[in-house]
PDB file of C-alpha atoms in Angstrom:
ATOM      1  CA  MET A 797       4.676  19.494  19.673  1.00 34.00           C
ATOM      2  CA  ASP A 798       8.352  18.717  19.363  1.00 38.00           C
ATOM      3  CA  VAL A 799       8.997  15.097  18.881  1.00 39.00           C
ATOM      4  CA  SER A 800      12.516  15.164  17.972  1.00 42.00           C
ATOM      5  CA  PRO A 801      14.613  12.261  19.561  1.00 41.00           C
ATOM      6  CA  GLY A 802      16.951  12.842  22.632  1.00 38.00           C
ATOM      7  CA  ALA A 803      20.119  12.966  20.623  1.00 35.00           C
ATOM      8  CA  PRO A 804      23.556  12.961  22.243  1.00 32.00           C
ATOM      9  CA  HIS A 805      25.080  16.193  23.086  1.00 29.00           C
ATOM     10  CA  VAL A 806      27.560  17.162  20.355  1.00 28.00           C
ATOM     11  CA  SER A 807      30.700  19.157  21.288  1.00 28.00           C
ATOM     12  CA  ARG A 808      33.074  18.342  18.345  1.00 30.00           C
ATOM     13  CA  ARG A 809      32.610  19.298  14.729  1.00 35.00           C
ATOM     14  CA  SER A 810      34.822  18.848  11.543  1.00 34.00           C
ATOM     15  CA  VAL A 811      34.514  19.171   7.912  1.00 35.00           C
ATOM     16  CA  VAL A 812      33.797  16.150   5.822  1.00 40.00           C
ATOM     17  CA  LEU A 813      36.776  16.825   3.521  1.00 42.00           C
ATOM     18  CA  ALA A 814      39.077  16.591   6.541  1.00 37.00           C
ATOM     19  CA  ALA A 815      37.392  13.442   7.571  1.00 42.00           C
ATOM     20  CA  ALA A 816      37.396  11.538   4.259  1.00 43.00           C
ATOM     21  CA  GLY A 817      40.195  13.286   2.619  1.00 44.00           C
ATOM     22  CA  THR A 818      40.365  13.528  -1.118  1.00 38.00           C
ATOM     23  CA  GLY A 819      38.907  10.049  -1.343  1.00 48.00           C
ATOM     24  CA  LEU A 820      35.393  11.650  -1.481  1.00 51.00           C
ATOM     25  CA  VAL A 821      36.065  13.825  -4.546  1.00 50.00           C
ATOM     26  CA  ALA A 822      37.902  10.937  -6.014  1.00 51.00           C
ATOM     27  CA  THR A 823      35.006   8.623  -5.708  1.00 48.00           C
ATOM     28  CA  LEU A 824      32.619  11.044  -7.164  1.00 47.00           C
ATOM     29  CA  GLY A 825      34.826  12.033 -10.090  1.00 50.00           C
ATOM     30  CA  GLY A 826      33.555  15.724  -9.493  1.00 52.00           C
ATOM     31  CA  GLN A 827      33.954  18.769  -7.540  1.00 54.00           C
ATOM     32  CA  PRO A 828      32.964  18.655  -3.649  1.00 51.00           C
ATOM     33  CA  ASP A 829      30.576  21.634  -4.010  1.00 58.00           C
ATOM     34  CA  GLU A 830      28.455  19.180  -5.728  1.00 85.00           C
ATOM     35  CA  VAL A 831      28.202  17.161  -2.651  1.00 90.00           C
ATOM     36  CA  THR A 832      26.611  17.799   0.619  1.00 93.00           C
ATOM     37  CA  ILE A 833      26.725  15.551   3.724  1.00 93.00           C
ATOM     38  CA  TRP A 834      25.746  15.675   7.355  1.00 95.00           C
ATOM     39  CA  ALA A 835      26.622  12.651   9.700  1.00 94.00           C
ATOM     40  CA  LEU A 836      26.396  11.858  13.305  1.00 94.00           C
ATOM     41  CA  ASP A 837      28.253   9.094  14.960  1.00 93.00           C
ATOM     42  CA  LEU A 838      25.801   8.017  17.758  1.00 93.00           C
ATOM     43  CA  LEU A 839      28.582   6.218  19.763  1.00 91.00           C
ATOM     44  CA  THR A 840      30.786   9.163  19.963  1.00 89.00           C
ATOM     45  CA  GLY A 841      28.552  12.066  19.541  1.00 91.00           C
ATOM     46  CA  ARG A 842      30.849  13.394  16.922  1.00 90.00           C
ATOM     47  CA  VAL A 843      29.417  15.188  13.825  1.00 91.00           C
ATOM     48  CA  THR A 844      30.764  15.797  10.414  1.00 89.00           C
ATOM     49  CA  GLY A 845      29.566  17.706   7.441  1.00 88.00           C
ATOM     50  CA  HIS A 846      30.121  19.459   4.304  1.00 88.00           C
ATOM     51  CA  ARG A 847      27.816  22.282   3.232  1.00 91.00           C
ATOM     52  CA  PRO A 848      25.103  20.683   5.436  1.00 93.00           C
ATOM     53  CA  ASP A 849      22.783  23.520   5.367  1.00 95.00           C
ATOM     54  CA  LEU A 850      22.699  24.284   1.512  1.00 95.00           C
ATOM     55  CA  LEU A 851      19.352  23.845   0.017  1.00 95.00           C
ATOM     56  CA  ARG A 852      19.031  20.583  -2.202  1.00 95.00           C
ATOM     57  CA  PRO A 853      15.971  18.861  -3.770  1.00 95.00           C
ATOM     58  CA  VAL A 854      13.957  16.582  -1.414  1.00 96.00           C
ATOM     59  CA  LEU A 855      12.825  14.606  -4.467  1.00 95.00           C
ATOM     60  CA  THR A 856      10.539  11.669  -3.472  1.00 95.00           C
ATOM     61  CA  LEU A 857      11.952  11.385   0.053  1.00 96.00           C
ATOM     62  CA  PRO A 858       8.875  13.013   1.630  1.00 97.00           C
ATOM     63  CA  ALA A 859       7.338   9.336   1.109  1.00 97.00           C
ATOM     64  CA  GLY A 860       8.999   8.163   4.135  1.00 97.00           C
ATOM     65  CA  THR A 861       8.001  11.271   6.143  1.00 97.00           C
ATOM     66  CA  ALA A 862       4.307  10.756   5.188  1.00 98.00           C
ATOM     67  CA  LEU A 863       4.404   7.011   5.995  1.00 98.00           C
ATOM     68  CA  ALA A 864       6.085   8.095   9.330  1.00 98.00           C
ATOM     69  CA  LYS A 865       3.200  10.466   9.915  1.00 98.00           C
ATOM     70  CA  LEU A 866       0.656   7.804   9.282  1.00 98.00           C
ATOM     71  CA  LEU A 867       2.245   5.348  11.566  1.00 98.00           C
ATOM     72  CA  ARG A 868       2.321   7.967  14.399  1.00 98.00           C
ATOM     73  CA  ALA A 869      -1.233   8.603  13.976  1.00 98.00           C
ATOM     74  CA  HIS A 870      -2.681   5.203  13.488  1.00 97.00           C
ATOM     75  CA  GLY A 871      -0.040   2.499  14.499  1.00 97.00           C
ATOM     76  CA  PRO A 872       1.298  -0.461  12.381  1.00 97.00           C
ATOM     77  CA  ALA A 873      -2.396  -1.365  11.433  1.00 98.00           C
ATOM     78  CA  VAL A 874      -2.452   1.604   8.833  1.00 98.00           C
ATOM     79  CA  LEU A 875      -0.001  -0.507   6.720  1.00 98.00           C
ATOM     80  CA  ASP A 876      -2.620  -3.032   5.956  1.00 98.00           C
ATOM     81  CA  GLU A 877      -5.065  -0.483   4.676  1.00 98.00           C
ATOM     82  CA  ARG A 878      -5.871  -0.722   1.089  1.00 98.00           C
ATOM     83  CA  VAL A 879      -5.623   2.552  -1.147  1.00 98.00           C
ATOM     84  CA  ARG A 880      -7.709   2.657  -4.304  1.00 98.00           C
ATOM     85  CA  TYR A 881      -6.624   4.773  -7.123  1.00 98.00           C
ATOM     86  CA  SER A 882      -7.231   5.204 -10.951  1.00 97.00           C
ATOM     87  CA  THR A 883      -5.188   5.582 -14.167  1.00 97.00           C
ATOM     88  CA  ASP A 884      -5.796   9.338 -13.560  1.00 97.00           C
ATOM     89  CA  ASP A 885      -3.619   9.206 -10.645  1.00 97.00           C
ATOM     90  CA  LEU A 886      -0.633   7.605 -12.489  1.00 97.00           C
ATOM     91  CA  VAL A 887       2.273   9.979 -13.154  1.00 96.00           C
ATOM     92  CA  GLY A 888       5.772   9.384 -14.863  1.00 88.00           C
ATOM     93  CA  SER A 889       8.154   6.984 -13.096  1.00 89.00           C
ATOM     94  CA  THR A 890       5.623   4.526 -11.819  1.00 93.00           C
ATOM     95  CA  PRO A 891       7.249   1.165 -11.898  1.00 94.00           C
ATOM     96  CA  VAL A 892       5.056  -0.338  -9.381  1.00 97.00           C
ATOM     97  CA  CYS A 893       1.553   1.398  -9.126  1.00 98.00           C
ATOM     98  CA  ALA A 894       0.875   1.161 -12.710  1.00 97.00           C
ATOM     99  CA  TRP A 895       0.514  -2.646 -12.350  1.00 97.00           C
ATOM    100  CA  HIS A 896      -2.156  -2.482  -9.609  1.00 98.00           C
ATOM    101  CA  VAL A 897      -4.782   0.022 -10.661  1.00 97.00           C
ATOM    102  CA  GLN A 898      -7.477  -2.693 -10.512  1.00 97.00           C
ATOM    103  CA  THR A 899      -6.780  -3.840  -6.839  1.00 97.00           C
ATOM    104  CA  GLY A 900      -5.221  -0.830  -5.454  1.00 98.00           C
ATOM    105  CA  MET A 901      -2.262  -1.142  -3.048  1.00 98.00           C
ATOM    106  CA  THR A 902      -1.792  -1.174   0.821  1.00 98.00           C
ATOM    107  CA  VAL A 903      -0.053   1.472   2.592  1.00 98.00           C
ATOM    108  CA  ALA A 904       2.793  -0.787   3.188  1.00 98.00           C
ATOM    109  CA  GLY A 905       2.938  -1.662  -0.462  1.00 98.00           C
ATOM    110  CA  LEU A 906       2.936   2.058  -1.378  1.00 98.00           C
ATOM    111  CA  GLY A 907       5.841   2.514   1.080  1.00 97.00           C
ATOM    112  CA  ASP A 908       7.739  -0.262  -0.447  1.00 95.00           C
ATOM    113  CA  ALA A 909       7.170   1.166  -3.994  1.00 95.00           C
ATOM    114  CA  ALA A 910       8.044   4.531  -3.060  1.00 95.00           C
ATOM    115  CA  LEU A 911      11.151   4.004  -0.846  1.00 92.00           C
ATOM    116  CA  ARG A 912      12.712   0.950  -2.646  1.00 90.00           C
ATOM    117  CA  ARG A 913      11.670   1.667  -6.483  1.00 90.00           C
ATOM    118  CA  GLY A 914      11.178   5.533  -6.418  1.00 89.00           C
ATOM    119  CA  ASP A 915       7.571   5.155  -7.613  1.00 94.00           C
ATOM    120  CA  ALA A 916       6.297   8.797  -8.007  1.00 96.00           C
ATOM    121  CA  THR A 917       2.687   7.743  -7.923  1.00 98.00           C
ATOM    122  CA  ALA A 918       3.257   5.788  -4.666  1.00 98.00           C
ATOM    123  CA  THR A 919       4.771   9.000  -3.117  1.00 98.00           C
ATOM    124  CA  ASN A 920       1.957  11.117  -4.135  1.00 98.00           C
ATOM    125  CA  LEU A 921      -0.500   8.607  -2.688  1.00 98.00           C
ATOM    126  CA  LEU A 922       1.211   8.634   0.472  1.00 98.00           C
ATOM    127  CA  VAL A 923       1.419  12.311   0.842  1.00 98.00           C
ATOM    128  CA  VAL A 924      -2.211  12.673   0.122  1.00 98.00           C
ATOM    129  CA  ARG A 925      -3.060   9.938   2.663  1.00 98.00           C
ATOM    130  CA  ALA A 926      -0.957  11.771   5.417  1.00 98.00           C
ATOM    131  CA  GLY A 927      -2.917  14.986   4.808  1.00 98.00           C
ATOM    132  CA  GLY A 928      -1.243  16.694   1.800  1.00 98.00           C
ATOM    133  CA  ALA A 929       1.958  18.620   1.229  1.00 98.00           C
ATOM    134  CA  ALA A 930       1.315  21.209   4.083  1.00 98.00           C
ATOM    135  CA  ALA A 931       0.565  18.466   6.511  1.00 98.00           C
ATOM    136  CA  VAL A 932       3.706  16.457   5.674  1.00 98.00           C
ATOM    137  CA  THR A 933       5.770  19.838   5.779  1.00 98.00           C
ATOM    138  CA  GLY A 934       4.364  20.477   9.240  1.00 97.00           C
ATOM    139  CA  PHE A 935       5.241  16.959  10.495  1.00 97.00           C
ATOM    140  CA  CYS A 936       8.792  17.620   9.414  1.00 97.00           C
ATOM    141  CA  ARG A 937       8.647  20.574  11.798  1.00 95.00           C
ATOM    142  CA  ALA A 938       7.469  18.504  14.615  1.00 94.00           C
ATOM    143  CA  LEU A 939      10.477  16.148  14.055  1.00 93.00           C
ATOM    144  CA  GLY A 940      12.687  18.945  14.474  1.00 89.00           C
ATOM    145  CA  ASP A 941      13.334  19.473  10.777  1.00 92.00           C
ATOM    146  CA  ARG A 942      13.052  23.257  10.113  1.00 92.00           C
ATOM    147  CA  ARG A 943      14.178  23.400   6.491  1.00 95.00           C
ATOM    148  CA  THR A 944      12.376  20.618   4.612  1.00 97.00           C
ATOM    149  CA  ARG A 945       9.366  21.677   2.577  1.00 97.00           C
ATOM    150  CA  VAL A 946       7.093  19.702   0.353  1.00 97.00           C
ATOM    151  CA  ASP A 947       5.185  21.850  -2.191  1.00 97.00           C
ATOM    152  CA  ARG A 948       4.258  19.778  -5.429  1.00 96.00           C
ATOM    153  CA  ARG A 949       3.405  16.376  -6.426  1.00 95.00           C
ATOM    154  CA  ALA A 950       6.041  13.917  -8.058  1.00 95.00           C
ATOM    155  CA  PRO A 951       7.420  14.102 -10.460  1.00 93.00           C
ATOM    156  CA  ASP A 952       7.239  17.911 -10.576  1.00 93.00           C
ATOM    157  CA  SER A 953       8.927  17.765  -7.040  1.00 94.00           C
ATOM    158  CA  CYS A 954      12.082  15.928  -8.893  1.00 91.00           C
ATOM    159  CA  SER A 955      12.679  18.788 -11.301  1.00 93.00           C
ATOM    160  CA  ALA A 956      15.542  19.756  -9.160  1.00 91.00           C
ATOM    161  CA  GLN A 957      16.073  23.216 -10.664  1.00 91.00           C
ATOM    162  CA  PRO A 958      18.928  24.848  -8.564  1.00 90.00           C
ATOM    163  CA  TRP A 959      17.295  28.301  -8.296  1.00 92.00           C
ATOM    164  CA  ASP A 960      13.875  26.884  -7.127  1.00 94.00           C
ATOM    165  CA  PRO A 961      13.251  26.768  -3.321  1.00 95.00           C
ATOM    166  CA  ARG A 962      10.301  24.625  -3.476  1.00 97.00           C
ATOM    167  CA  ASP A 963      10.592  20.893  -2.520  1.00 97.00           C
ATOM    168  CA  THR A 964      13.989  21.473  -0.956  1.00 97.00           C
ATOM    169  CA  THR A 965      15.704  20.197   2.133  1.00 97.00           C
ATOM    170  CA  THR A 966      19.294  19.972   3.567  1.00 97.00           C
ATOM    171  CA  THR A 967      21.303  17.025   4.638  1.00 97.00           C
ATOM    172  CA  ARG A 968      21.330  18.290   8.238  1.00 96.00           C
ATOM    173  CA  ALA A 969      17.466  18.626   8.192  1.00 96.00           C
ATOM    174  CA  LEU A 970      17.050  15.413   6.367  1.00 96.00           C
ATOM    175  CA  ALA A 971      19.037  13.443   8.622  1.00 96.00           C
ATOM    176  CA  LEU A 972      17.586  14.776  11.826  1.00 94.00           C
ATOM    177  CA  GLY A 973      13.991  14.154  10.593  1.00 96.00           C
ATOM    178  CA  TYR A 974      14.594  10.642   9.501  1.00 96.00           C
ATOM    179  CA  GLY A 975      16.738   9.960  12.456  1.00 96.00           C
ATOM    180  CA  ALA A 976      13.906  11.025  14.841  1.00 96.00           C
ATOM    181  CA  VAL A 977      11.755   8.360  13.007  1.00 96.00           C
ATOM    182  CA  LEU A 978      14.422   5.518  12.970  1.00 96.00           C
ATOM    183  CA  LEU A 979      16.275   6.109  16.180  1.00 95.00           C
ATOM    184  CA  GLY A 980      14.114   8.345  18.481  1.00 94.00           C
ATOM    185  CA  ASP A 981      10.682   7.847  20.113  1.00 94.00           C
ATOM    186  CA  VAL A 982       8.466   9.388  17.618  1.00 96.00           C
ATOM    187  CA  LEU A 983       7.015   5.912  16.711  1.00 97.00           C
ATOM    188  CA  GLU A 984       6.015   3.117  19.025  1.00 97.00           C
ATOM    189  CA  PRO A 985       8.723   0.314  18.868  1.00 97.00           C
ATOM    190  CA  ALA A 986       6.353  -2.094  16.744  1.00 97.00           C
ATOM    191  CA  ALA A 987       5.643   0.947  14.310  1.00 97.00           C
ATOM    192  CA  ARG A 988       9.495   1.856  14.116  1.00 97.00           C
ATOM    193  CA  LEU A 989      10.400  -1.830  13.243  1.00 97.00           C
ATOM    194  CA  ARG A 990       7.803  -1.938  10.539  1.00 97.00           C
ATOM    195  CA  PHE A 991       8.905   1.390   9.219  1.00 97.00           C
ATOM    196  CA  ALA A 992      12.648   0.414   9.032  1.00 96.00           C
ATOM    197  CA  ALA A 993      11.744  -3.072   7.356  1.00 96.00           C
ATOM    198  CA  LEU A 994      10.166  -0.986   4.493  1.00 96.00           C
ATOM    199  CA  LEU A 995      13.596   0.674   3.740  1.00 96.00           C
ATOM    200  CA  PRO A 996      16.110  -1.147   1.670  1.00 93.00           C
ATOM    201  CA  SER A 997      19.402  -2.327   3.532  1.00 95.00           C
ATOM    202  CA  ASP A 998      22.719  -2.652   1.746  1.00 94.00           C
ATOM    203  CA  ARG A 999      25.942  -4.155   2.730  1.00 93.00           C
ATOM    204  CA  LEU A1000      28.877  -1.673   2.280  1.00 92.00           C
ATOM    205  CA  ARG A1001      32.586  -2.118   2.248  1.00 89.00           C
ATOM    206  CA  GLY A1002      34.044  -2.141   5.593  1.00 90.00           C
ATOM    207  CA  GLY A1003      31.555  -4.271   7.290  1.00 94.00           C
ATOM    208  CA  TRP A1004      28.684  -1.554   7.404  1.00 96.00           C
ATOM    209  CA  THR A1005      25.023  -2.252   6.753  1.00 96.00           C
ATOM    210  CA  LEU A1006      23.175   0.759   5.618  1.00 97.00           C
ATOM    211  CA  THR A1007      19.487   1.116   5.985  1.00 97.00           C
ATOM    212  CA  HIS A1008      18.238   4.056   3.964  1.00 96.00           C
ATOM    213  CA  ALA A1009      15.847   5.894   1.671  1.00 95.00           C
ATOM    214  CA  VAL A1010      17.223   6.970  -1.645  1.00 93.00           C
ATOM    215  CA  ALA A1011      15.789   9.078  -4.468  1.00 93.00           C
ATOM    216  CA  SER A1012      16.956  10.763  -7.673  1.00 92.00           C
ATOM    217  CA  GLY A1013      15.830  13.483  -9.863  1.00 92.00           C
ATOM    218  CA  ARG A1014      16.792  15.748 -12.947  1.00 91.00           C
ATOM    219  CA  TYR A1015      20.012  17.751 -13.053  1.00 92.00           C
ATOM    220  CA  GLY A1016      21.896  14.642 -12.114  1.00 90.00           C
ATOM    221  CA  THR A1017      20.607  14.825  -8.596  1.00 93.00           C
ATOM    222  CA  ALA A1018      20.398  12.113  -5.897  1.00 93.00           C
ATOM    223  CA  ALA A1019      19.785  12.070  -2.076  1.00 95.00           C
ATOM    224  CA  LEU A1020      20.205   9.505   0.481  1.00 96.00           C
ATOM    225  CA  VAL A1021      19.373   9.353   4.254  1.00 97.00           C
ATOM    226  CA  GLY A1022      19.645   6.639   6.599  1.00 97.00           C
ATOM    227  CA  VAL A1023      21.485   4.793   9.422  1.00 97.00           C
ATOM    228  CA  ALA A1024      24.708   2.845   8.912  1.00 97.00           C
ATOM    229  CA  ARG A1025      25.544   0.108  11.451  1.00 96.00           C
ATOM    230  CA  ARG A1026      28.516  -2.061  12.483  1.00 95.00           C
ATOM    231  CA  GLU A1027      28.542  -3.759  15.673  1.00 93.00           C
ATOM    232  CA  ARG A1028      28.119  -1.088  18.298  1.00 92.00           C
ATOM    233  CA  ARG A1029      28.415   1.895  16.116  1.00 93.00           C
ATOM    234  CA  GLN A1030      25.491   3.795  14.364  1.00 95.00           C
ATOM    235  CA  VAL A1031      26.162   6.639  12.102  1.00 96.00           C
ATOM    236  CA  LEU A1032      23.184   8.847  11.098  1.00 97.00           C
ATOM    237  CA  VAL A1033      23.875  10.145   7.709  1.00 97.00           C
ATOM    238  CA  ALA A1034      22.249  12.179   4.687  1.00 97.00           C
ATOM    239  CA  ALA A1035      24.041  12.941   1.328  1.00 95.00           C
ATOM    240  CA  THR A1036      23.285  14.452  -1.959  1.00 94.00           C
ATOM    241  CA  SER A1037      24.976  14.638  -5.173  1.00 91.00           C
ATOM    242  CA  ARG A1038      24.530  16.712  -8.186  1.00 89.00           C
ATOM    243  CA  ALA A1039      26.113  16.707 -11.676  1.00 83.00           C
ATOM    244  CA  GLY A1040      24.861  17.064 -15.183  1.00 75.00           C
ATOM    245  CA  GLN A1041      22.147  18.872 -17.485  1.00 78.00           C
ATOM    246  CA  PRO A1042      18.613  19.257 -16.828  1.00 82.00           C
ATOM    247  CA  ALA A1043      17.462  16.209 -18.590  1.00 78.00           C
ATOM    248  CA  GLN A1044      20.079  14.008 -16.945  1.00 81.00           C
ATOM    249  CA  ASP A1045      18.859  11.714 -14.176  1.00 83.00           C
ATOM    250  CA  GLY A1046      20.583  11.551 -10.840  1.00 84.00           C
ATOM    251  CA  SER A1047      22.683   8.550 -10.057  1.00 83.00           C
ATOM    252  CA  GLN A1048      21.588   6.800  -6.718  1.00 86.00           C
ATOM    253  CA  ALA A1049      24.741   4.475  -7.003  1.00 86.00           C
ATOM    254  CA  ALA A1050      26.772   7.795  -7.040  1.00 85.00           C
ATOM    255  CA  VAL A1051      25.257   9.130  -3.750  1.00 89.00           C
ATOM    256  CA  SER A1052      25.838   5.746  -2.127  1.00 90.00           C
ATOM    257  CA  ARG A1053      29.510   5.876  -3.067  1.00 88.00           C
ATOM    258  CA  VAL A1054      29.643   9.186  -1.422  1.00 89.00           C
ATOM    259  CA  VAL A1055      28.176   7.700   1.917  1.00 92.00           C
ATOM    260  CA  GLU A1056      30.871   4.787   1.433  1.00 90.00           C
ATOM    261  CA  ALA A1057      33.580   7.188   1.093  1.00 88.00           C
ATOM    262  CA  LEU A1058      32.459   9.050   4.113  1.00 89.00           C
ATOM    263  CA  LEU A1059      32.434   6.039   6.477  1.00 90.00           C
ATOM    264  CA  ARG A1060      35.900   4.955   4.940  1.00 86.00           C
ATOM    265  CA  GLY A1061      37.124   8.350   6.025  1.00 82.00           C
ATOM    266  CA  LEU A1062      35.419   8.336   9.309  1.00 82.00           C
ATOM    267  CA  ASP A1063      37.100   4.857  10.072  1.00 82.00           C
ATOM    268  CA  GLN A1064      40.420   6.411   9.593  1.00 77.00           C
ATOM    269  CA  THR A1065      39.871   9.490  11.587  1.00 74.00           C
ATOM    270  CA  TRP A1066      37.383   8.463  14.275  1.00 67.00           C
TER     271      TRP A1066
END
């Protein structure tokens, strides 16, 4: 069943470097090929992108997809259900779940830990709760996302090896999948509001507010997806950045600056 949202017809396309100019590269301090972006301005229907179909690691972002799948199947009440786990379930990069082994955590708490703190154990527990990696991948397809695949548990899903097709996505697919949840009719209104409330919202320069999920992994990889809002404008956006050696962790701040640069460029050209 296709549950993708009724997105506006897109008749114009441009390249992100034309929209954002050299400011994008200057902001990153790196080469443009290390960045992928896809964005849709819902007010005008305009689309911009730079290598939007290049495979990039999905990292811990399937936590949001798993949470959306649970909300679609069970409604907001699922967020109050308590998930029990043991020390055997704990994996590396677990800043929240490690403190709640005795009591367990609610689904909402796991969502908060995964989407705000990048908690790998919370991501794994949500994916399992939603039926496993194959089920979450299948839900991506139902959302209209034809590229994202979920294969392994975190932190293996964050290994980000450039040659490995497992646990990958594209910025176009990532944006359309999350956009179906945040802006479409995939979830009932109450569930959609609860989902959005679990995502961090940051104030950006230019008066934008960005509600988003962000994750990072090895090879200096980071990914962000969300909706930037300012007055009547809403821009659905996904971006990834990559720089560094295998052991280098990605910078969530760097990929956020990519989005800021993009929005500044869109203000100048759109």
